[in-house]
Amino acid sequence: MPVMCIMCGLAFAGKTTVARALAVRLGARTVSLDEINAERGLFGGQGLPVEEWERSHRVALARADRLLQRRVSTVIDDTSCFRWLRDRYREVGSRRGCDVVVVLVATPLDEALRRLDANAATGERHGVRPEILEALARTFEAPGPDEPTVAFAPGEPLETWLERHFPAAT
């Protein structure tokens, strides 16, 4: 049975790193909102109108639906910062009969800001304006107790975490 993992956490929390490792572990495909925005010539970290985010989310939902229809496990790489966003993905997963789990990458704001500063020095990836990251932290809706969630905390070895929560099939 395919699984859908909905990544959840602040920008620069490490979600993409965890998402990539999950995709390998699960033989899954990744649907990345950053990549969808880039395809559309947009960069969310610079601030986007709500309508543009909505268009990108519709693309992501359609891609996830097509993958799950083909029984391909899927990892949604986004902040998934609002319950209603996670509910939309859950609805797609439920309709396609797959297990859905939220993967909360629980990096504190001060660490995300430190990583953002380090990225500014390297330019390794598109940045996020600090005020946008801080606003995201203020409005972020953590998964509730009724949302199946596994949390990844910075500092834990990723392979250890993966083995504990997503053991390799024997």
PDB file of C-alpha atoms in Angstrom:
ATOM      1  CA  MET A   1       0.000   0.000   0.000  1.00  0.00           C
ATOM      2  CA  PRO A   2       1.404   3.421  -0.866  1.00  0.00           C
ATOM      3  CA  VAL A   3       2.043   6.013   1.807  1.00  0.00           C
ATOM      4  CA  MET A   4       1.854   9.794   1.682  1.00  0.00           C
ATOM      5  CA  CYS A   5       4.216  11.720   3.943  1.00  0.00           C
ATOM      6  CA  ILE A   6       3.305  15.368   4.432  1.00  0.00           C
ATOM      7  CA  MET A   7       6.403  17.299   5.471  1.00  0.00           C
ATOM      8  CA  CYS A   8       5.700  20.025   8.016  1.00  0.00           C
ATOM      9  CA  GLY A   9       7.986  22.652   9.542  1.00  0.00           C
ATOM     10  CA  LEU A  10       9.535  26.062   9.184  1.00  0.00           C
ATOM     11  CA  ALA A  11      11.565  27.161   6.183  1.00  0.00           C
ATOM     12  CA  PHE A  12      15.202  26.088   6.643  1.00  0.00           C
ATOM     13  CA  ALA A  13      14.128  23.441   9.166  1.00  0.00           C
ATOM     14  CA  GLY A  14      15.635  20.583   7.138  1.00  0.00           C
ATOM     15  CA  LYS A  15      12.414  19.300   5.580  1.00  0.00           C
ATOM     16  CA  THR A  16      13.914  18.744   2.136  1.00  0.00           C
ATOM     17  CA  THR A  17      16.796  16.731   3.577  1.00  0.00           C
ATOM     18  CA  VAL A  18      14.370  14.512   5.494  1.00  0.00           C
ATOM     19  CA  ALA A  19      12.009  14.339   2.479  1.00  0.00           C
ATOM     20  CA  ARG A  20      14.798  13.112   0.203  1.00  0.00           C
ATOM     21  CA  ALA A  21      15.827  10.423   2.690  1.00  0.00           C
ATOM     22  CA  LEU A  22      12.193   9.363   3.120  1.00  0.00           C
ATOM     23  CA  ALA A  23      11.699   9.155  -0.627  1.00  0.00           C
ATOM     24  CA  VAL A  24      14.697   6.854  -0.946  1.00  0.00           C
ATOM     25  CA  ARG A  25      13.594   4.738   2.026  1.00  0.00           C
ATOM     26  CA  LEU A  26      10.023   4.392   0.740  1.00  0.00           C
ATOM     27  CA  GLY A  27      10.758   4.265  -2.979  1.00  0.00           C
ATOM     28  CA  ALA A  28       8.570   7.367  -3.155  1.00  0.00           C
ATOM     29  CA  ARG A  29       8.346  10.383  -5.418  1.00  0.00           C
ATOM     30  CA  THR A  30       8.599  13.889  -4.014  1.00  0.00           C
ATOM     31  CA  VAL A  31       6.203  16.714  -4.797  1.00  0.00           C
ATOM     32  CA  SER A  32       8.025  19.932  -3.877  1.00  0.00           C
ATOM     33  CA  LEU A  33       6.261  23.278  -3.575  1.00  0.00           C
ATOM     34  CA  ASP A  34       9.615  25.051  -3.993  1.00  0.00           C
ATOM     35  CA  GLU A  35      10.118  23.247  -7.310  1.00  0.00           C
ATOM     36  CA  ILE A  36       6.568  23.974  -8.457  1.00  0.00           C
ATOM     37  CA  ASN A  37       7.023  27.655  -7.609  1.00  0.00           C
ATOM     38  CA  ALA A  38      10.368  27.706  -9.444  1.00  0.00           C
ATOM     39  CA  GLU A  39       8.738  26.122 -12.522  1.00  0.00           C
ATOM     40  CA  ARG A  40       6.258  28.984 -12.369  1.00  0.00           C
ATOM     41  CA  GLY A  41       9.048  31.576 -12.029  1.00  0.00           C
ATOM     42  CA  LEU A  42       8.205  32.258  -8.378  1.00  0.00           C
ATOM     43  CA  PHE A  43      10.179  32.032  -5.130  1.00  0.00           C
ATOM     44  CA  GLY A  44       8.056  31.761  -2.003  1.00  0.00           C
ATOM     45  CA  GLY A  45      10.753  32.988   0.340  1.00  0.00           C
ATOM     46  CA  GLN A  46      10.523  36.440  -1.199  1.00  0.00           C
ATOM     47  CA  GLY A  47       6.814  36.705  -0.446  1.00  0.00           C
ATOM     48  CA  LEU A  48       4.008  35.571  -2.715  1.00  0.00           C
ATOM     49  CA  PRO A  49       0.379  36.624  -2.930  1.00  0.00           C
ATOM     50  CA  VAL A  50      -2.031  34.076  -1.466  1.00  0.00           C
ATOM     51  CA  GLU A  51      -3.471  33.477  -4.950  1.00  0.00           C
ATOM     52  CA  GLU A  52      -0.075  32.310  -6.252  1.00  0.00           C
ATOM     53  CA  TRP A  53       0.386  29.916  -3.320  1.00  0.00           C
ATOM     54  CA  GLU A  54      -3.102  28.583  -4.011  1.00  0.00           C
ATOM     55  CA  ARG A  55      -2.215  27.937  -7.672  1.00  0.00           C
ATOM     56  CA  SER A  56       0.977  26.120  -6.657  1.00  0.00           C
ATOM     57  CA  HIS A  57      -0.913  24.026  -4.113  1.00  0.00           C
ATOM     58  CA  ARG A  58      -3.471  23.017  -6.739  1.00  0.00           C
ATOM     59  CA  VAL A  59      -0.595  21.809  -8.944  1.00  0.00           C
ATOM     60  CA  ALA A  60       0.889  19.877  -5.996  1.00  0.00           C
ATOM     61  CA  LEU A  61      -2.443  18.283  -5.114  1.00  0.00           C
ATOM     62  CA  ALA A  62      -2.949  17.175  -8.721  1.00  0.00           C
ATOM     63  CA  ARG A  63       0.576  15.714  -8.920  1.00  0.00           C
ATOM     64  CA  ALA A  64       0.124  13.864  -5.627  1.00  0.00           C
ATOM     65  CA  ASP A  65      -3.242  12.529  -6.775  1.00  0.00           C
ATOM     66  CA  ARG A  66      -1.771  11.211 -10.041  1.00  0.00           C
ATOM     67  CA  LEU A  67       1.098   9.500  -8.218  1.00  0.00           C
ATOM     68  CA  LEU A  68      -1.158   7.903  -5.624  1.00  0.00           C
ATOM     69  CA  GLN A  69      -3.606   6.819  -8.315  1.00  0.00           C
ATOM     70  CA  ARG A  70      -0.694   4.846  -9.803  1.00  0.00           C
ATOM     71  CA  ARG A  71      -0.004   3.451  -6.269  1.00  0.00           C
ATOM     72  CA  VAL A  72       3.285   5.394  -5.936  1.00  0.00           C
ATOM     73  CA  SER A  73       4.206   6.517  -2.432  1.00  0.00           C
ATOM     74  CA  THR A  74       4.508  10.290  -2.267  1.00  0.00           C
ATOM     75  CA  VAL A  75       6.344  12.797  -0.088  1.00  0.00           C
ATOM     76  CA  ILE A  76       4.927  16.340  -0.033  1.00  0.00           C
ATOM     77  CA  ASP A  77       7.813  18.767   0.553  1.00  0.00           C
ATOM     78  CA  ASP A  78       6.319  21.994   1.877  1.00  0.00           C
ATOM     79  CA  THR A  79       5.994  23.857   5.161  1.00  0.00           C
ATOM     80  CA  SER A  80       2.409  22.543   5.446  1.00  0.00           C
ATOM     81  CA  CYS A  81       2.078  25.284   8.021  1.00  0.00           C
ATOM     82  CA  PHE A  82      -1.709  25.278   8.259  1.00  0.00           C
ATOM     83  CA  ARG A  83      -4.054  22.475   9.263  1.00  0.00           C
ATOM     84  CA  TRP A  84      -6.282  23.127   6.262  1.00  0.00           C
ATOM     85  CA  LEU A  85      -3.342  22.511   3.887  1.00  0.00           C
ATOM     86  CA  ARG A  86      -2.548  19.187   5.540  1.00  0.00           C
ATOM     87  CA  ASP A  87      -6.260  18.307   5.440  1.00  0.00           C
ATOM     88  CA  ARG A  88      -6.298  18.822   1.659  1.00  0.00           C
ATOM     89  CA  TYR A  89      -3.422  16.380   1.180  1.00  0.00           C
ATOM     90  CA  ARG A  90      -4.980  13.937   3.642  1.00  0.00           C
ATOM     91  CA  GLU A  91      -8.205  14.001   1.637  1.00  0.00           C
ATOM     92  CA  VAL A  92      -6.300  13.071  -1.538  1.00  0.00           C
ATOM     93  CA  GLY A  93      -4.494  10.271   0.291  1.00  0.00           C
ATOM     94  CA  SER A  94      -7.708   8.935   1.828  1.00  0.00           C
ATOM     95  CA  ARG A  95      -9.477   9.002  -1.520  1.00  0.00           C
ATOM     96  CA  ARG A  96      -6.619   6.938  -2.991  1.00  0.00           C
ATOM     97  CA  GLY A  97      -6.651   4.490  -0.056  1.00  0.00           C
ATOM     98  CA  CYS A  98      -3.156   5.133   1.240  1.00  0.00           C
ATOM     99  CA  ASP A  99      -1.683   5.673   4.680  1.00  0.00           C
ATOM    100  CA  VAL A 100      -1.040   9.353   5.410  1.00  0.00           C
ATOM    101  CA  VAL A 101       1.412  10.624   8.000  1.00  0.00           C
ATOM    102  CA  VAL A 102       2.616  14.125   8.855  1.00  0.00           C
ATOM    103  CA  VAL A 103       6.382  14.364   9.305  1.00  0.00           C
ATOM    104  CA  LEU A 104       7.063  17.307  11.594  1.00  0.00           C
ATOM    105  CA  VAL A 105      10.620  18.598  11.339  1.00  0.00           C
ATOM    106  CA  ALA A 106      10.745  20.328  14.710  1.00  0.00           C
ATOM    107  CA  THR A 107      13.550  22.826  14.202  1.00  0.00           C
ATOM    108  CA  PRO A 108      13.234  25.895  16.463  1.00  0.00           C
ATOM    109  CA  LEU A 109      13.025  29.352  14.896  1.00  0.00           C
ATOM    110  CA  ASP A 110      16.449  30.434  16.186  1.00  0.00           C
ATOM    111  CA  GLU A 111      18.091  27.453  14.465  1.00  0.00           C
ATOM    112  CA  ALA A 112      16.150  28.070  11.222  1.00  0.00           C
ATOM    113  CA  LEU A 113      17.307  31.708  11.277  1.00  0.00           C
ATOM    114  CA  ARG A 114      20.902  30.588  11.859  1.00  0.00           C
ATOM    115  CA  ARG A 115      20.645  28.256   8.843  1.00  0.00           C
ATOM    116  CA  LEU A 116      19.126  31.076   6.807  1.00  0.00           C
ATOM    117  CA  ASP A 117      22.114  33.306   7.662  1.00  0.00           C
ATOM    118  CA  ALA A 118      24.558  30.527   6.755  1.00  0.00           C
ATOM    119  CA  ASN A 119      22.781  30.068   3.424  1.00  0.00           C
ATOM    120  CA  ALA A 120      23.097  33.791   2.709  1.00  0.00           C
ATOM    121  CA  ALA A 121      26.879  33.352   2.870  1.00  0.00           C
ATOM    122  CA  THR A 122      26.920  30.377   0.493  1.00  0.00           C
ATOM    123  CA  GLY A 123      23.941  31.128  -1.754  1.00  0.00           C
ATOM    124  CA  GLU A 124      23.411  27.383  -1.974  1.00  0.00           C
ATOM    125  CA  ARG A 125      19.666  27.813  -2.329  1.00  0.00           C
ATOM    126  CA  HIS A 126      17.128  30.591  -2.661  1.00  0.00           C
ATOM    127  CA  GLY A 127      16.802  32.429   0.606  1.00  0.00           C
ATOM    128  CA  VAL A 128      13.844  33.530   2.611  1.00  0.00           C
ATOM    129  CA  ARG A 129      13.431  37.059   3.844  1.00  0.00           C
ATOM    130  CA  PRO A 130      13.860  36.873   7.644  1.00  0.00           C
ATOM    131  CA  GLU A 131      10.583  38.709   8.243  1.00  0.00           C
ATOM    132  CA  ILE A 132       8.759  36.072   6.169  1.00  0.00           C
ATOM    133  CA  LEU A 133      10.328  33.256   8.203  1.00  0.00           C
ATOM    134  CA  GLU A 134       9.413  35.033  11.435  1.00  0.00           C
ATOM    135  CA  ALA A 135       5.821  35.587  10.239  1.00  0.00           C
ATOM    136  CA  LEU A 136       5.622  31.898   9.298  1.00  0.00           C
ATOM    137  CA  ALA A 137       6.749  30.961  12.808  1.00  0.00           C
ATOM    138  CA  ARG A 138       4.064  33.205  14.345  1.00  0.00           C
ATOM    139  CA  THR A 139       1.227  31.739  12.274  1.00  0.00           C
ATOM    140  CA  PHE A 140       2.467  28.131  12.112  1.00  0.00           C
ATOM    141  CA  GLU A 141      -0.168  25.587  13.168  1.00  0.00           C
ATOM    142  CA  ALA A 142       1.554  22.538  14.610  1.00  0.00           C
ATOM    143  CA  PRO A 143      -0.119  19.197  13.937  1.00  0.00           C
ATOM    144  CA  GLY A 144      -2.864  18.400  16.412  1.00  0.00           C
ATOM    145  CA  PRO A 145      -3.176  15.219  18.463  1.00  0.00           C
ATOM    146  CA  ASP A 146      -5.697  13.863  15.944  1.00  0.00           C
ATOM    147  CA  GLU A 147      -3.190  14.094  13.073  1.00  0.00           C
ATOM    148  CA  PRO A 148      -0.999  10.983  12.691  1.00  0.00           C
ATOM    149  CA  THR A 149       2.439  12.583  13.094  1.00  0.00           C
ATOM    150  CA  VAL A 150       6.034  11.534  13.538  1.00  0.00           C
ATOM    151  CA  ALA A 151       8.513  14.188  14.611  1.00  0.00           C
ATOM    152  CA  PHE A 152      12.128  14.557  13.611  1.00  0.00           C
ATOM    153  CA  ALA A 153      14.231  16.665  15.947  1.00  0.00           C
ATOM    154  CA  PRO A 154      17.483  18.282  14.859  1.00  0.00           C
ATOM    155  CA  GLY A 155      20.465  16.464  16.224  1.00  0.00           C
ATOM    156  CA  GLU A 156      19.015  12.976  15.888  1.00  0.00           C
ATOM    157  CA  PRO A 157      20.833  10.883  13.282  1.00  0.00           C
ATOM    158  CA  LEU A 158      18.552  10.720  10.265  1.00  0.00           C
ATOM    159  CA  GLU A 159      19.226   7.034   9.577  1.00  0.00           C
ATOM    160  CA  THR A 160      18.368   6.115  13.181  1.00  0.00           C
ATOM    161  CA  TRP A 161      15.131   8.097  12.971  1.00  0.00           C
ATOM    162  CA  LEU A 162      14.214   6.537   9.627  1.00  0.00           C
ATOM    163  CA  GLU A 163      14.814   3.024  10.911  1.00  0.00           C
ATOM    164  CA  ARG A 164      12.679   3.663  13.999  1.00  0.00           C
ATOM    165  CA  HIS A 165       9.708   5.221  12.151  1.00  0.00           C
ATOM    166  CA  PHE A 166       9.997   3.715   8.671  1.00  0.00           C
ATOM    167  CA  PRO A 167      11.764   0.365   9.096  1.00  0.00           C
ATOM    168  CA  ALA A 168      13.118  -1.272   5.990  1.00  0.00           C
ATOM    169  CA  ALA A 169      10.940  -4.086   4.692  1.00  0.00           C
ATOM    170  CA  THR A 170      12.292  -7.549   5.429  1.00  0.00           C
TER     171      THR A 170
END
